[in-house]
Coordinates of N, CA and C and ligand atoms in Angstrom, one line a residue:
M2 N 1.1 -16.2 -22.3 CA 1.0 -14.8 -22.6 C 2.1 -14.0 -22.7
S3 N 2.1 -13.2 -23.6 CA 3.3 -12.5 -23.7 C 3.5 -11.5 -22.7
C4 N 4.6 -11.1 -22.6 CA 5.1 -10.3 -21.5 C 6.1 -9.3 -22.3
I5 N 6.2 -7.8 -22.0 CA 6.9 -6.9 -22.8 C 8.3 -6.9 -21.9
F6 N 8.3 -7.0 -20.7 CA 9.6 -7.0 -19.9 C 10.1 -8.5 -19.9
C7 N 9.7 -9.4 -20.4 CA 10.3 -10.7 -20.4 C 10.6 -10.6 -21.8
D8 N 10.2 -10.0 -22.8 CA 10.7 -9.7 -24.0 C 12.4 -9.0 -24.2
I9 N 12.3 -8.0 -23.3 CA 13.4 -7.0 -22.9 C 14.5 -8.1 -22.2
V10 N 14.2 -8.7 -21.2 CA 15.2 -10.0 -20.8 C 15.9 -10.7 -22.0
S11 N 15.0 -11.2 -22.7 CA 15.4 -12.4 -23.8 C 15.9 -11.5 -24.8
G12 N 15.9 -10.2 -25.2 CA 16.7 -9.6 -26.1 C 15.8 -9.3 -27.4
I13 N 14.5 -9.7 -27.1 CA 13.8 -9.8 -28.2 C 13.0 -8.1 -28.1
G14 N 12.6 -7.7 -26.9 CA 12.2 -6.3 -27.0 C 13.2 -5.5 -26.5
K15 N 13.1 -4.0 -27.3 CA 14.3 -3.2 -26.9 C 14.4 -2.4 -26.1
A16 N 15.4 -2.1 -25.4 CA 15.2 -1.1 -24.1 C 16.4 -0.2 -23.9
E17 N 16.7 0.9 -23.2 CA 17.6 1.4 -23.1 C 18.3 0.7 -21.9
I18 N 18.9 -0.4 -21.7 CA 19.5 -1.0 -20.7 C 20.7 -0.1 -20.1
L19 N 20.4 -0.4 -18.6 CA 21.5 0.7 -17.6 C 22.6 -0.5 -17.0
F20 N 21.9 -1.4 -16.7 CA 22.8 -2.4 -15.7 C 22.2 -3.9 -15.9
E21 N 23.0 -4.8 -15.8 CA 22.4 -6.1 -15.8 C 23.2 -7.0 -15.1
D22 N 22.8 -8.0 -14.0 CA 23.4 -9.2 -13.6 C 23.0 -10.6 -13.8
D23 N 23.3 -11.4 -13.1 CA 22.4 -12.6 -13.4 C 21.2 -12.8 -13.2
S24 N 20.7 -12.0 -12.3 CA 19.1 -12.3 -12.0 C 18.2 -10.9 -12.1
T25 N 18.8 -9.7 -12.7 CA 18.1 -8.5 -12.9 C 18.5 -7.5 -13.9
I26 N 17.8 -6.9 -14.4 CA 18.0 -6.0 -15.4 C 17.2 -4.8 -15.2
S27 N 18.0 -3.7 -15.7 CA 17.5 -2.2 -15.3 C 17.6 -1.5 -16.6
F28 N 16.6 -0.7 -16.8 CA 16.4 0.3 -17.8 C 15.5 1.2 -17.6
L29 N 15.9 2.3 -18.6 CA 14.9 3.5 -18.6 C 13.3 3.5 -18.8
D30 N 12.4 3.9 -18.2 CA 11.2 3.7 -18.5 C 10.9 4.7 -19.9
I31 N 10.2 4.0 -20.4 CA 9.9 4.8 -22.0 C 9.0 5.9 -21.9
R32 N 8.0 5.9 -20.8 CA 7.2 7.0 -20.4 C 7.5 7.6 -18.8
P33 N 8.9 8.2 -19.1 CA 9.4 9.0 -17.5 C 8.6 10.0 -16.9
L34 N 8.6 10.1 -15.7 CA 8.0 11.2 -14.9 C 8.9 12.3 -14.9
N35 N 10.1 11.7 -15.1 CA 11.3 13.1 -15.0 C 12.3 11.9 -15.8
F36 N 13.1 12.7 -16.7 CA 13.8 12.0 -17.5 C 15.0 11.4 -16.5
G37 N 15.4 10.0 -16.9 CA 16.4 9.3 -16.0 C 15.4 8.2 -15.1
H38 N 14.0 8.3 -15.4 CA 13.2 7.6 -14.5 C 13.5 6.1 -15.0
S39 N 13.7 5.1 -14.0 CA 14.4 3.8 -14.4 C 13.5 2.7 -13.7
L40 N 13.5 1.4 -14.4 CA 12.9 0.5 -13.8 C 14.0 -0.8 -13.7
V41 N 13.7 -1.4 -12.6 CA 14.5 -2.4 -12.0 C 13.7 -3.8 -11.9
I42 N 14.0 -4.8 -12.8 CA 13.2 -6.1 -12.6 C 14.1 -7.2 -12.5
P43 N 13.1 -8.4 -11.9 CA 13.9 -9.5 -11.9 C 13.9 -10.2 -13.3
K44 N 14.9 -11.0 -13.7 CA 14.8 -11.6 -15.2 C 13.9 -12.8 -15.2
N45 N 13.7 -13.3 -13.8 CA 12.3 -14.2 -13.9 C 11.0 -13.6 -13.7
H46 N 9.9 -14.1 -14.3 CA 8.8 -13.5 -14.4 C 7.9 -13.8 -13.3
Y47 N 7.4 -12.5 -12.5 CA 6.5 -12.5 -11.6 C 5.6 -11.3 -11.8
N48 N 4.2 -11.9 -11.4 CA 3.2 -10.8 -11.9 C 3.5 -9.4 -11.1
N49 N 3.7 -9.8 -9.8 CA 3.8 -8.5 -9.0 C 4.5 -8.6 -7.9
F50 N 4.9 -8.0 -6.8 CA 5.5 -7.9 -5.6 C 5.1 -9.2 -4.7
Y51 N 4.0 -9.4 -4.8 CA 3.4 -10.4 -3.7 C 4.1 -11.7 -4.0
D52 N 4.6 -12.0 -5.1 CA 5.0 -13.5 -5.5 C 6.7 -13.8 -5.6
V53 N 7.2 -12.7 -5.5 CA 8.8 -12.5 -5.8 C 9.5 -13.6 -4.6
A54 N 10.2 -14.8 -5.6 CA 10.9 -15.5 -4.7 C 12.3 -14.7 -3.9
D55 N 12.4 -15.3 -3.0 CA 13.6 -14.9 -1.9 C 14.7 -14.5 -2.5
K56 N 15.2 -15.2 -3.7 CA 16.5 -15.1 -4.0 C 16.5 -13.9 -4.9
D57 N 15.3 -13.7 -5.7 CA 15.2 -12.8 -6.9 C 15.1 -11.4 -6.0
L58 N 14.1 -11.3 -5.1 CA 13.7 -10.2 -4.1 C 15.0 -9.6 -3.6
S59 N 15.8 -10.2 -3.2 CA 17.1 -9.6 -2.7 C 17.8 -9.4 -3.7
S60 N 18.1 -9.6 -4.7 CA 18.8 -9.3 -5.8 C 18.3 -8.0 -6.6
V61 N 17.1 -8.0 -6.4 CA 16.2 -6.8 -7.3 C 16.7 -5.8 -6.2
I62 N 16.3 -5.6 -4.9 CA 16.3 -4.9 -4.0 C 17.7 -4.2 -3.9
K63 N 18.9 -5.3 -4.1 CA 20.0 -4.5 -4.1 C 20.6 -3.9 -5.3
A64 N 19.9 -4.6 -6.5 CA 20.1 -3.6 -7.9 C 19.5 -2.5 -7.8
T65 N 18.5 -2.3 -7.2 CA 17.6 -1.1 -7.0 C 18.2 0.3 -6.1
Q66 N 19.1 -0.4 -5.2 CA 19.6 0.6 -4.3 C 21.0 0.9 -4.9
F67 N 21.6 0.1 -5.8 CA 22.7 0.3 -6.4 C 22.5 1.3 -7.8
L68 N 21.4 1.2 -8.6 CA 21.3 2.0 -9.5 C 20.5 3.4 -8.8
T69 N 19.7 3.4 -7.7 CA 19.3 4.8 -7.0 C 20.6 5.3 -6.8
N70 N 21.8 4.9 -6.1 CA 22.7 5.6 -5.9 C 23.5 5.9 -7.2
C71 N 23.5 5.6 -8.1 CA 24.0 5.9 -9.4 C 23.4 7.1 -10.1
I72 N 22.2 6.8 -9.9 CA 21.4 8.0 -10.4 C 21.3 9.5 -9.8
K73 N 21.6 9.2 -8.5 CA 22.1 10.3 -7.2 C 23.3 10.8 -7.8
T74 N 24.3 10.2 -8.1 CA 25.3 10.5 -8.4 C 25.6 11.6 -9.9
S75 N 24.7 10.6 -10.8 CA 24.8 11.2 -12.0 C 23.8 12.1 -12.5
L76 N 22.7 12.2 -11.7 CA 21.8 13.3 -12.2 C 21.5 14.3 -11.3
N77 N 22.2 14.0 -10.0 CA 22.0 15.2 -8.9 C 20.7 15.5 -8.5
P78 N 19.9 14.8 -8.5 CA 18.3 15.2 -8.1 C 18.2 15.7 -6.6
D79 N 17.2 16.1 -6.4 CA 16.8 16.6 -5.0 C 16.3 15.7 -4.0
G80 N 15.8 14.7 -4.6 CA 15.3 13.4 -4.0 C 15.2 12.3 -5.0
I81 N 14.5 11.2 -4.6 CA 14.2 10.1 -5.3 C 13.1 9.1 -4.8
N82 N 12.0 8.9 -5.5 CA 11.3 8.2 -4.8 C 11.3 6.5 -5.7
I83 N 11.1 5.5 -4.8 CA 11.2 4.1 -5.3 C 9.8 3.5 -5.0
I84 N 9.1 3.0 -6.0 CA 8.0 2.6 -6.1 C 7.6 1.5 -6.7
S85 N 7.0 0.8 -6.1 CA 6.0 -0.5 -6.6 C 4.7 -0.2 -6.8
N86 N 3.9 -0.4 -8.1 CA 2.6 -0.6 -8.1 C 2.2 -1.9 -8.0
N87 N 1.2 -2.3 -7.2 CA 0.7 -3.6 -7.6 C -0.6 -3.6 -7.6
G88 N -1.2 -4.0 -8.7 CA -2.8 -4.2 -9.0 C -3.2 -3.0 -9.7
S89 N -4.2 -3.0 -10.2 CA -4.6 -1.7 -11.4 C -5.0 -0.4 -10.4
S90 N -5.7 -0.9 -9.0 CA -5.9 0.4 -8.6 C -4.7 1.1 -7.9
A91 N -3.7 0.2 -7.9 CA -2.2 1.1 -7.5 C -2.0 1.7 -8.8
G92 N -2.2 1.5 -9.8 CA -1.6 1.7 -11.2 C -0.5 1.1 -11.6
Q93 N -0.8 -0.3 -11.3 CA 0.2 -1.1 -12.2 C -0.4 -1.5 -13.6
T94 N 0.6 -1.3 -14.7 CA 0.2 -1.4 -16.1 C 0.7 -2.7 -16.7
I95 N 2.1 -2.8 -16.3 CA 2.9 -4.0 -16.8 C 2.8 -5.4 -15.6
Y96 N 2.5 -6.3 -15.9 CA 2.1 -7.2 -14.9 C 3.5 -8.3 -14.7
H97 N 4.8 -7.5 -14.7 CA 6.0 -8.0 -14.4 C 6.7 -7.2 -13.2
F98 N 6.7 -7.7 -12.3 CA 7.0 -7.0 -11.1 C 8.5 -6.1 -11.5
H99 N 8.4 -4.7 -11.2 CA 9.4 -3.9 -11.2 C 8.9 -2.8 -10.2
F100 N 10.4 -2.2 -9.8 CA 10.6 -1.1 -9.1 C 10.7 0.1 -10.1
H101 N 9.7 1.4 -9.6 CA 10.5 2.5 -10.2 C 11.4 3.1 -9.5
I102 N 12.3 3.8 -10.3 CA 13.3 4.8 -9.3 C 13.1 6.0 -10.3
I103 N 12.6 7.0 -9.4 CA 12.3 8.3 -10.1 C 12.8 9.5 -9.5
P104 N 13.9 9.9 -10.2 CA 14.7 11.1 -9.6 C 13.4 12.3 -9.4
R105 N 14.0 13.1 -8.4 CA 12.9 14.3 -8.0 C 13.7 15.4 -8.0
F106 N 13.0 16.5 -8.6 CA 13.4 17.7 -8.8 C 12.4 18.9 -7.9
K107 N 12.9 20.0 -7.2 CA 12.3 20.8 -6.8 C 11.2 21.3 -8.0
N108 N 10.1 21.8 -7.8 CA 9.3 22.0 -9.0 C 9.1 21.3 -10.1
D109 N 9.2 20.0 -9.8 CA 9.3 19.0 -11.1 C 7.8 18.9 -11.4
H110 N 6.7 19.3 -11.0 CA 5.1 19.2 -11.3 C 4.8 17.6 -11.4
F111 N 5.4 16.9 -10.6 CA 4.9 15.4 -10.5 C 4.3 15.4 -9.2
T112 N 2.9 15.7 -9.3 CA 2.2 15.9 -8.0 C 2.1 14.3 -7.4
F113 N 2.5 14.2 -6.0 CA 2.2 13.0 -5.4 C 1.7 13.5 -4.0
R114 N 0.5 14.2 -3.9 CA -0.2 14.4 -2.6 C -1.1 13.7 -2.0
P115 N -0.9 12.8 -1.2 CA -2.2 12.0 -0.8 C -2.8 13.1 0.3
Q116 N -4.2 12.3 0.3 CA -5.1 13.0 1.1 C -5.3 12.1 2.4
F117 N -4.6 12.5 3.6 CA -4.6 11.5 4.7 C -6.0 11.5 5.5
K118 N -6.0 10.2 6.0 CA -7.2 9.9 6.5 C -6.9 9.9 8.2
D119 N -8.3 10.0 8.9 CA -8.3 9.9 10.3 C -8.7 8.8 10.4
Y120 N -8.0 7.7 11.6 CA -8.7 6.5 12.0 C -9.8 6.9 13.0
S121 N -11.0 6.6 13.3 CA -11.8 6.8 14.6 C -11.6 6.0 15.3
E122 N -12.1 6.3 16.6 CA -12.1 5.5 17.7 C -11.8 4.0 17.3
G123 N -11.2 3.2 17.9 CA -10.8 1.8 17.6 C -10.6 1.1 16.3
L124 N -10.6 2.0 15.4 CA -10.6 1.4 14.0 C -8.8 1.1 13.8
M125 N -8.1 1.9 14.4 CA -6.5 1.8 14.4 C -6.4 0.3 14.7
K126 N -6.9 0.1 16.1 CA -6.8 -1.3 16.5 C -7.5 -2.4 15.7
E127 N -8.6 -2.2 15.1 CA -8.9 -3.1 14.2 C -8.1 -3.5 13.1
F128 N -7.9 -2.5 12.3 CA -7.0 -2.6 11.0 C -5.8 -3.4 11.7
A129 N -4.8 -2.9 12.8 CA -3.7 -3.6 13.0 C -4.2 -5.1 13.4
E130 N -5.2 -5.7 14.2 CA -5.8 -6.8 14.5 C -5.6 -8.0 13.1
K131 N -6.3 -7.2 12.2 CA -6.5 -7.7 11.0 C -5.3 -8.1 10.3
I132 N -4.1 -7.3 10.1 CA -2.9 -7.5 9.8 C -2.0 -8.4 10.4
R133 N -2.2 -8.3 11.8 CA -1.6 -9.0 12.8 C -2.0 -10.5 12.6
S134 N -3.3 -10.8 12.6 CA -3.7 -11.9 12.4 C -3.4 -12.8 11.0
A135 N -3.1 -11.9 9.6 CA -2.6 -12.5 8.6 C -1.0 -13.1 9.1
I136 N -0.5 -11.9 9.7 CA 1.1 -12.2 10.2 C 1.1 -13.7 10.7
D137 N 0.4 -13.8 11.9 CA 0.5 -14.9 12.8 C -0.1 -16.1 11.8
S138 N -1.1 -16.3 11.1 CA -1.2 -17.6 10.1 C -0.3 -17.9 9.1
S139 N 0.7 -16.7 8.7 CA 1.8 -17.0 7.8 C 2.9 -17.4 8.5
K140 N 3.0 -17.2 9.8 CA 4.3 -17.9 10.6 C 4.2 -19.2 10.3
G141 N 5.7 -19.8 10.0 CA 6.0 -21.4 9.9 C 5.7 -21.5 8.5
K142 N 5.1 -21.0 7.8 CA 4.8 -21.3 6.4 C 6.0 -21.0 5.5
Ligands
ZN223 ZN1 7.7 -11.2 -17.7

């Protein structure tokens, strides 16, 4: 199956590349929410965040922090969002794991206004127990 991000890694696909090291590559998003909106990806293909191997995860996070600071210095935004979309319900469209680095400005009209929910009696504990159960069964793996 072809992957447009793997094509960028191999040099077949073109991109406005910002930064590259042994295991990561960063480039401008072609559909920016604000100008300077950038993506950081591992050179190895992973569909999404769930599967990224330790060595690549650590490299991607370091590259993301490095580039975030360079965007902060060069574009002087009021804030920066770092986002990973996983699965179509979360807005993932390219199935090669990537972090978005989105410079934010006052009144930039990128609305990201969540509607917060309230836990009913006992529901918070129920959700915590489901998650802790998965944590317990993952330990030692
Ligand atoms: Zn890929």
